[in-house]
Short mmCIF file of C-alpha atoms and ligand atoms in Angstrom, two decimals:
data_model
loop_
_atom_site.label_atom_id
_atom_site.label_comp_id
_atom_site.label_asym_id
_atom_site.label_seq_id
_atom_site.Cartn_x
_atom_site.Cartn_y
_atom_site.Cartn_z
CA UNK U 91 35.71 13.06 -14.72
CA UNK U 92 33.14 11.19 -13.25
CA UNK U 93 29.58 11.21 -14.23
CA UNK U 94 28.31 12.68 -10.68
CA UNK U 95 24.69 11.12 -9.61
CA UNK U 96 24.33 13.14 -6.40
CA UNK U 97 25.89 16.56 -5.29
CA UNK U 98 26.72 19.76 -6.38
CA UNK U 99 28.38 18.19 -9.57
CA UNK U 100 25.36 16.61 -10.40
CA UNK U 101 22.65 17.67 -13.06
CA UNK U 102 20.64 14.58 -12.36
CA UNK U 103 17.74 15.69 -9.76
CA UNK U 104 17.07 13.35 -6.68
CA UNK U 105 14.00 12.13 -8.37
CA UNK U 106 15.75 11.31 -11.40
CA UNK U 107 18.06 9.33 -9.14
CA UNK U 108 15.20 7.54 -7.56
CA UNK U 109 13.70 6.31 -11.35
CA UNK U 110 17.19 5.09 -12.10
CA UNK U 111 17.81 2.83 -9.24
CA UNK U 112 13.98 1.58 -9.28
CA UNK U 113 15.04 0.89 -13.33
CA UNK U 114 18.66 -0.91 -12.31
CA UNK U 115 16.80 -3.06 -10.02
CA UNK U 116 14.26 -4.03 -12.34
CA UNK U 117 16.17 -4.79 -15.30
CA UNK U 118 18.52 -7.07 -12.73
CA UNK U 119 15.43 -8.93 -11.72
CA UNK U 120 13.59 -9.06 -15.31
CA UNK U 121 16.50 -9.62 -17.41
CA UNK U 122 19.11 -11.54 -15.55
CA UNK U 123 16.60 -13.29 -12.36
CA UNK U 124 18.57 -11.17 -9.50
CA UNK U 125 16.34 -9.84 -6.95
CA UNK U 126 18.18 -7.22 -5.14
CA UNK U 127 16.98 -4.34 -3.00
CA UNK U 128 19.26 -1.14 -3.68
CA UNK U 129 18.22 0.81 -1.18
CA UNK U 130 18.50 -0.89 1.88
CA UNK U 131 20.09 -0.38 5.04
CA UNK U 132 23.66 -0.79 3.74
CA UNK U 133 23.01 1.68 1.04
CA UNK U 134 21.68 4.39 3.76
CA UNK U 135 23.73 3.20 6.41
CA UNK U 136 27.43 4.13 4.64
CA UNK U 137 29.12 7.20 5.45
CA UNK U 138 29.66 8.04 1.54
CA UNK U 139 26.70 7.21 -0.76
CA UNK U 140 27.05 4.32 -3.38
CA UNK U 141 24.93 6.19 -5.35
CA UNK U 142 27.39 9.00 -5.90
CA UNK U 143 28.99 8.60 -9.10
CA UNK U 144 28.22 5.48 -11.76
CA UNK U 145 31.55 4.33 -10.95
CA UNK U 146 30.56 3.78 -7.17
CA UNK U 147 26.99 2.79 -8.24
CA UNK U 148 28.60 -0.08 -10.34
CA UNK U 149 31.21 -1.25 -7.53
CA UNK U 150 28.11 -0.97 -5.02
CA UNK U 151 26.33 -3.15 -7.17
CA UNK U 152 29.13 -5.34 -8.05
CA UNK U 153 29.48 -5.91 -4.12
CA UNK U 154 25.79 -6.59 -3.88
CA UNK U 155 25.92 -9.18 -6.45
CA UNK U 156 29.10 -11.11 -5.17
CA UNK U 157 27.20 -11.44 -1.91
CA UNK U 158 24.06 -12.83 -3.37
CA UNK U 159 26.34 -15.86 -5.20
CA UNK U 160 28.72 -16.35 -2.33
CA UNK N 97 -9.13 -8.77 -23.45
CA UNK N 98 -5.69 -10.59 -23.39
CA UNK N 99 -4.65 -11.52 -19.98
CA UNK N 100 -1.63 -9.14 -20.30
CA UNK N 101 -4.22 -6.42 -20.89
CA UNK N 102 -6.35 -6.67 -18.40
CA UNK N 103 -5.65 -4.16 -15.40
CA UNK N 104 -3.75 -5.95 -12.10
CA UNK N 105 -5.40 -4.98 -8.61
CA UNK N 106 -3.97 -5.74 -5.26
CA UNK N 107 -5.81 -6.02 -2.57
CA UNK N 108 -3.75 -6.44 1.02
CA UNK N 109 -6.46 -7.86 3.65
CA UNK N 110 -8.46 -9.59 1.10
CA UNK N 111 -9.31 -12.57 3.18
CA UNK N 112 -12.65 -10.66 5.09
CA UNK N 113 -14.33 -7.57 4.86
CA UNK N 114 -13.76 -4.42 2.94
CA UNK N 115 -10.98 -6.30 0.91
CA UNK N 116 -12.81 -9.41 0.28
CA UNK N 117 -15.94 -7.29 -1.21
CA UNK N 118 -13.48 -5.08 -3.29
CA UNK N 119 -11.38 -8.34 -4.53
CA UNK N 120 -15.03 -9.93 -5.85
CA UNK N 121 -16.00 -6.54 -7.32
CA UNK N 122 -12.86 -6.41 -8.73
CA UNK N 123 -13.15 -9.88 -10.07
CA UNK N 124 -16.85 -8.91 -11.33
CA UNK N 125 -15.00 -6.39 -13.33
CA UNK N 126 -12.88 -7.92 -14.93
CA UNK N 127 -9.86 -7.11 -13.52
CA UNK N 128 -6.79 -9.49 -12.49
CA UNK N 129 -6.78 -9.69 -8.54
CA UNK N 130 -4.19 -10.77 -6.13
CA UNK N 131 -5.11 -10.59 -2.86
CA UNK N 132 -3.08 -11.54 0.74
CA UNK N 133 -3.63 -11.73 4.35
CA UNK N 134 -1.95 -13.99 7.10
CA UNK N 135 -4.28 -16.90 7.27
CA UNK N 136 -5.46 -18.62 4.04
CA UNK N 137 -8.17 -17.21 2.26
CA UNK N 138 -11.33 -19.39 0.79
CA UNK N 139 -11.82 -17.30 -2.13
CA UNK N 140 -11.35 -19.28 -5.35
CA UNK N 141 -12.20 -17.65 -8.54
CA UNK N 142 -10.83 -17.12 -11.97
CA UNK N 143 -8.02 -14.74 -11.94
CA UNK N 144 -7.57 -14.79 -8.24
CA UNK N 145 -4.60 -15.30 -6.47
CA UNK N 146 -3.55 -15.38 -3.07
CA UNK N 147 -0.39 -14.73 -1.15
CA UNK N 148 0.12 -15.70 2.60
CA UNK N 149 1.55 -12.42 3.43
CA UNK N 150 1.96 -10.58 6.87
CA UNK N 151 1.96 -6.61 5.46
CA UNK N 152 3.94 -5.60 8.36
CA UNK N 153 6.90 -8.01 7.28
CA UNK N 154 9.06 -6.36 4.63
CA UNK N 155 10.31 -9.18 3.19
CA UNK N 156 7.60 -11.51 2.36
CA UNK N 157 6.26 -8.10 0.91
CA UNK N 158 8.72 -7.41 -1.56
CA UNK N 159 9.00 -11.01 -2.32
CA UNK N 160 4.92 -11.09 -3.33
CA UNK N 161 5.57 -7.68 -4.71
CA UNK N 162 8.65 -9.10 -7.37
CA UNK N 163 6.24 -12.42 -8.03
CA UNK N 164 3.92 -9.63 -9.06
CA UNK N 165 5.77 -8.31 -11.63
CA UNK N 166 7.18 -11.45 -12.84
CA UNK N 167 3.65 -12.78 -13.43
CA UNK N 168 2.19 -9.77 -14.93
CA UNK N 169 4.95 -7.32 -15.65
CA UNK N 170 2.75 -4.54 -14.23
CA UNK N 171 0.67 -3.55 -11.27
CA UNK N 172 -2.45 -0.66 -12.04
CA UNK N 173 -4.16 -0.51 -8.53
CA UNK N 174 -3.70 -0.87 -5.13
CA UNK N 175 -5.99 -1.05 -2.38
CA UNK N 176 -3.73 -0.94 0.80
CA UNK N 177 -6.69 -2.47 3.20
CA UNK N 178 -5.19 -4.56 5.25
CA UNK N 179 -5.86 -3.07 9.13
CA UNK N 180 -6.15 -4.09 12.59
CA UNK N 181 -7.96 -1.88 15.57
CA UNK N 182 -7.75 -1.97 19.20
CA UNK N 183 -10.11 -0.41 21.31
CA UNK N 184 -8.79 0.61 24.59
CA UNK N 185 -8.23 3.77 26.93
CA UNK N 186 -4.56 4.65 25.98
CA UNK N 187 -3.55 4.70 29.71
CA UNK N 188 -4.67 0.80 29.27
CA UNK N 189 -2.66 0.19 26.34
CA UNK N 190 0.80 -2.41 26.43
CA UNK N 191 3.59 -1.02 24.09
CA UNK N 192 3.49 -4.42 22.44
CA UNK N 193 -0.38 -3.53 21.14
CA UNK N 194 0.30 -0.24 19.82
CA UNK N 195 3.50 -1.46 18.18
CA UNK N 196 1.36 -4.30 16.62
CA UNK N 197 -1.40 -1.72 15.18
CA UNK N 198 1.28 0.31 13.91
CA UNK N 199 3.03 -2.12 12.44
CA UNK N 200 0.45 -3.48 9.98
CA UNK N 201 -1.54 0.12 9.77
CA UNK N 202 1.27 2.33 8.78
CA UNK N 203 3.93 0.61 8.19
CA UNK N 204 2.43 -2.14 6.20
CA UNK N 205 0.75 0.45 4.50
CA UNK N 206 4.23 2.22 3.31
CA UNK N 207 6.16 -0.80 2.12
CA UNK N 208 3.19 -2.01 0.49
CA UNK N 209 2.84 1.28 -1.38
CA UNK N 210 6.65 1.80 -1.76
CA UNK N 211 7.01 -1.39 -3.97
CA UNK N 212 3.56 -1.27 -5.89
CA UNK N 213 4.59 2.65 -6.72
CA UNK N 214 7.84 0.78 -8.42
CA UNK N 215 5.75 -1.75 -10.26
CA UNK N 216 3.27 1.37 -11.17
CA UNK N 217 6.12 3.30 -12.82
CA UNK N 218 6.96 0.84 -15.32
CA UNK N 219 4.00 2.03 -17.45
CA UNK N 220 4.17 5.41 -15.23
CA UNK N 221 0.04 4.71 -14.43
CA UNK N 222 -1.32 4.08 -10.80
CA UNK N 223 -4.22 3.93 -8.98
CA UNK N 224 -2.84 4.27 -4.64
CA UNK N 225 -6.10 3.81 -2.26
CA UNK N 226 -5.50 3.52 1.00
CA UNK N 227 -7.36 3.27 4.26
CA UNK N 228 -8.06 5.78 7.01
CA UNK N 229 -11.04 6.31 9.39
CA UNK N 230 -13.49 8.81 10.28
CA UNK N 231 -11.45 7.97 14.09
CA UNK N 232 -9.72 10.41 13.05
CA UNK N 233 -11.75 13.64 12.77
CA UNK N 234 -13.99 12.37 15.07
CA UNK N 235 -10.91 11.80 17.76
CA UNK N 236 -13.30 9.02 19.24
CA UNK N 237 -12.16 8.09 23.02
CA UNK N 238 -10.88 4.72 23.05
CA UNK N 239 -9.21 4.99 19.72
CA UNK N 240 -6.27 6.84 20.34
CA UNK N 241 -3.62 4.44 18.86
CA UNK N 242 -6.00 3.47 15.97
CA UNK N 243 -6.41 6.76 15.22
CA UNK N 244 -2.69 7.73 15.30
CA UNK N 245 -2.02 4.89 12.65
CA UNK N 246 -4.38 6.60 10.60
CA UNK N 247 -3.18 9.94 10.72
CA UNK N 248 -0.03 8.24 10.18
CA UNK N 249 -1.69 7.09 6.88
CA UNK N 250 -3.01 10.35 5.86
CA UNK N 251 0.37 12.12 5.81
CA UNK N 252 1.61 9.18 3.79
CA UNK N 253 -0.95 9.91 1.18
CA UNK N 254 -0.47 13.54 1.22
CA UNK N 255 3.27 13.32 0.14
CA UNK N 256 3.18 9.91 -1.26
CA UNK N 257 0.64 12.11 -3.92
CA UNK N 258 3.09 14.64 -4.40
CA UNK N 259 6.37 12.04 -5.03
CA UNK N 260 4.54 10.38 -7.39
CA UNK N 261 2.38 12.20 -9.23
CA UNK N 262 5.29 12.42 -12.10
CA UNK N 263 5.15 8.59 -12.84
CA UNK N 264 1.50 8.69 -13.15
CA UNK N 265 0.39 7.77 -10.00
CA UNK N 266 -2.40 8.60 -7.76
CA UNK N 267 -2.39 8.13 -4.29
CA UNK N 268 -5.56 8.64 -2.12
CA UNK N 269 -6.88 7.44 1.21
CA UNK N 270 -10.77 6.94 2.20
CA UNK N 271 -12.17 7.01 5.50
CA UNK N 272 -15.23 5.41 5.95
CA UNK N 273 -17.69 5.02 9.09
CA UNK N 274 -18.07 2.02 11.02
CA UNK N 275 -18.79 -0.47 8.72
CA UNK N 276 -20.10 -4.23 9.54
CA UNK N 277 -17.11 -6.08 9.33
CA UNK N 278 -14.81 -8.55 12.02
CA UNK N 279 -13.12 -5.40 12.76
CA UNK N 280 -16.60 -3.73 14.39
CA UNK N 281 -18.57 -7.34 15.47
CA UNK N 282 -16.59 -6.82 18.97
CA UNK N 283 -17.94 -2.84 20.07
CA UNK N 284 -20.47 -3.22 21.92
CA UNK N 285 -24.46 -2.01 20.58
CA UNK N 286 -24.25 0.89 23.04
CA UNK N 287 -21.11 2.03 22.18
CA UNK N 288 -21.48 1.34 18.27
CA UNK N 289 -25.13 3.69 18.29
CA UNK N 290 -22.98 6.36 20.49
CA UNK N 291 -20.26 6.81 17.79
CA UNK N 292 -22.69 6.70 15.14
CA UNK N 293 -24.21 9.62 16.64
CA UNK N 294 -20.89 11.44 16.45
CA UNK N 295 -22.00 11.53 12.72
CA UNK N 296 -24.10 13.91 10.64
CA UNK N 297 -25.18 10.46 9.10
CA UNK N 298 -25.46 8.42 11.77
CA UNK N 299 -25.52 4.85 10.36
CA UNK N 300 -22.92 2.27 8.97
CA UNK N 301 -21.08 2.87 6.07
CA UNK N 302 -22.03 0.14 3.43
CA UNK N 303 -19.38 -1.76 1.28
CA UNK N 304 -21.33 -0.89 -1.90
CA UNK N 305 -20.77 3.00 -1.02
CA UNK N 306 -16.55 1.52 -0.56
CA UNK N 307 -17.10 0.26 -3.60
CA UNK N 308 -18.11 3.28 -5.46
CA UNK N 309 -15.80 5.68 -3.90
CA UNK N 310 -12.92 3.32 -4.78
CA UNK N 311 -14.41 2.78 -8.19
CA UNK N 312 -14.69 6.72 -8.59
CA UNK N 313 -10.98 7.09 -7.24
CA UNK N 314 -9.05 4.00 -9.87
CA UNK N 315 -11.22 5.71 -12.56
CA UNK N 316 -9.16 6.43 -15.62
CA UNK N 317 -10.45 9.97 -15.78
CA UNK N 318 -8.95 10.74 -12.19
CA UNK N 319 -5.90 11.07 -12.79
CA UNK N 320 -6.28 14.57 -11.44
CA UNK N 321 -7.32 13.63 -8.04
CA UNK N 322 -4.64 12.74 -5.71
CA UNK N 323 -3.19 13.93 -2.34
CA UNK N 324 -6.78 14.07 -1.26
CA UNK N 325 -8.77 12.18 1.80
CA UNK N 326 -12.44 11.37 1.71
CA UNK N 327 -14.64 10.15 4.43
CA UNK N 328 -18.15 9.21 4.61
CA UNK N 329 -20.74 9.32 6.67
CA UNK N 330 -20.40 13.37 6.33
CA UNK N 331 -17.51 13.32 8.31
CA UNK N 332 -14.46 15.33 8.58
N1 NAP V 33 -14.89 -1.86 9.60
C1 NAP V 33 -14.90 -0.56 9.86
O1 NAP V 33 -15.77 -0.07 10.56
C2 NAP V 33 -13.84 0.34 9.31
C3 NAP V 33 -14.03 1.73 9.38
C4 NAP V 33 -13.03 2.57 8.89
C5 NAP V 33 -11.89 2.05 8.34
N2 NAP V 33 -11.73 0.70 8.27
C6 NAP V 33 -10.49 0.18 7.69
O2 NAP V 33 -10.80 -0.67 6.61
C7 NAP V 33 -9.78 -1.65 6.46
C8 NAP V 33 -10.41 -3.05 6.40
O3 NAP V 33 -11.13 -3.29 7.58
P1 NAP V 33 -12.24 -4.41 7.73
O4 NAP V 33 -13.33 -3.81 8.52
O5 NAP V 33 -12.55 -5.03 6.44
O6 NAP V 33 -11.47 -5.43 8.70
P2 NAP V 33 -11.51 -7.03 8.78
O7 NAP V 33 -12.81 -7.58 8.36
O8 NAP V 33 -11.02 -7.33 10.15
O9 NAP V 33 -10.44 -7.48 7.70
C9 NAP V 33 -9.08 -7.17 7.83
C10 NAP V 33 -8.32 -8.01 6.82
O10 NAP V 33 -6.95 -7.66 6.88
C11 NAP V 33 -6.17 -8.84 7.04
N3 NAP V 33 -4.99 -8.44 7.83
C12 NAP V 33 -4.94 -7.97 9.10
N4 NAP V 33 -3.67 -7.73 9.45
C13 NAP V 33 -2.90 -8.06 8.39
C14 NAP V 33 -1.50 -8.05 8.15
N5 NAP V 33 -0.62 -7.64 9.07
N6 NAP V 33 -1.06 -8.46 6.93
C15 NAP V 33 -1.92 -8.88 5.98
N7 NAP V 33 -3.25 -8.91 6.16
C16 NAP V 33 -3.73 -8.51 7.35
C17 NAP V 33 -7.09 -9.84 7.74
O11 NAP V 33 -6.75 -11.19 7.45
P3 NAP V 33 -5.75 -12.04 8.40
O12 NAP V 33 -6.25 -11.88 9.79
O13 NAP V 33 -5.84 -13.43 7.87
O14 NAP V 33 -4.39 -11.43 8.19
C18 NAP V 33 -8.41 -9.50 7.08
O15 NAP V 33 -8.51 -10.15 5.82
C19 NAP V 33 -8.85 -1.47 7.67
O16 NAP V 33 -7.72 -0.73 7.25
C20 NAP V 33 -9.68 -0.68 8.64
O17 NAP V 33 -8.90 0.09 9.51
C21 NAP V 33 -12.68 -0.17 8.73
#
């Protein structure tokens, strides 16, 4: 199954959520020079979060990424 | 001390004023400083730097905001200064002026604070002052739109406090009374002594007593004051 960030399924609490995206887009920046802003308008603006699972996290950021190199 | 030990203060609206005193008392200190406003600043000094930086303007925030943390890998205090005031009757005031007042009071005050609090939580410590006015208690005439901004502020510091008081961070607002700055120079004597006398201690606020209230407030040992407003002048 998978590992549920938001939702009922979810142990992780909202705040949690918040320290773990702050972390994924420092390490990007610190550790591999990619300034990207997670929470943005795209992120808030899509009907199903990208933050719901780390599956869609990943593909979310994967997306992100592909459009900073493009 | 190392330069990777010594504590990292920004100061938005350092170029004049309240944030130009606290950037040299900072500096005085011993403290790292970076400071920003929209027009270049003339302060050179030792471990000052400045960014040309409109606080209203997301991105060139969040771009000083990441040089930041690439320089220093941390951020301790901010001083979220940076404000603009128009005095006017409200039923005399364009959209485009309130919009401008807001934009740099409120808003430049969130998305400053929103990407310090991210530096701050890499070593889950932070010192959050911010600026509010006593316009607000007072609800001076003339100041409607300035004062809005401010309340605007306050609530931002009140829950602000509370989302962040797990990573270690304070977040606090002062309000002081007039004070002799470019912001003031253009009220009139007459109507500067008749606000004054709205106060129980009717005079100008000094930047020494900023100073110490912000001194009080980044203080190591107050960790346990946040959430909280506090005005001079006996205001409020
Ligand atoms: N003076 C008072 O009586 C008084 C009383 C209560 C509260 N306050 C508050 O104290 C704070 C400082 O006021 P002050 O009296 O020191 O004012 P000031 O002398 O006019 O200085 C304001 C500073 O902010 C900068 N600034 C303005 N808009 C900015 C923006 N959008 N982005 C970045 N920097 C900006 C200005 O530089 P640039 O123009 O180059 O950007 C300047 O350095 C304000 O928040 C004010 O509301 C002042």
């Amino acid at each position: 199954m998978a590992l549920s960030l938001i939702g009922a399924g979810s142990s992780i609490k909202s705040i949690t959520l918040v320290a773990i995206l702050v972390g994924v887009e420092q390490r990007l920046a610190e550790q591999h020079g990619i300034d990207l802003s997670l929470m943005d308008e795209r992120a808030m603006s899509q009907s199903r979060s990208p933050f719901r699972t780390i599956g869609t996290l990943t593909d979310y950021l994967e997306a992100l990424m592909r459009g900073k190199t493009a | 001390m190392s330069e990777e030990q010594k504590r990292v203060a920004l100061v938005t609206g350092s170029r004049t004023g309240i944030g130009r005193y606290l950037a040299e008392h900072f500096l005085n200190s011993g403290l790292s400083v970076v400071g920003c406003s929209r027009t270049p600043s003339d302060l050179v000094a030792p471990g000052y730097q400045h960014h040309l930086v409109d606080v209203g303007d997301e991105t060139q925030v969040v771009e000083m905001s990441r040089a930041i943390g690439r320089q220093f890998g941390r951020l301790d205090i901010l001083i979220n200064n940076a404000g603009i005031a128009s005095m006017n009757s409200a039923l005399l005031t364009p959209l485009s002026s309130a919009e401008s007042v807001l934009r740099t009071n409120f808003l430049g005050s969130f998305v400053v604070a929103r990407e310090s609090a991210k530096l701050m939580m890499r070593h889950r410590t932070g010192r959050i002052v911010s600026f509010s006015s006593v316009a607000v208690p007072l609800r001076l005439e003339g100041e409607a739109i300035y004062a809005a901004t401010k309340s605007a502020v306050e609530s931002l510091t009140r829950v602000l406090a509370k989302e962040l008081v797990r990573y270690g961070i304070t977040v606090n607002a002062i309000g002081p009374a007039p004070v002799k700055t470019e912001l003031t120079r253009s009220i009139p004597a007459d109507q500067m002594t008749a606000l004054l006398e709205h106060l129980p201690l009717p005079r100008f606020t000094t930047l020494e007593e900023i100073a110490h209230v912000v001194d009080f407030l980044i203080h190591p040992s107050s960790d346990g004051v946040t959430g909280q407003i506090l005005y001079l002048g006996g205001a409020g």
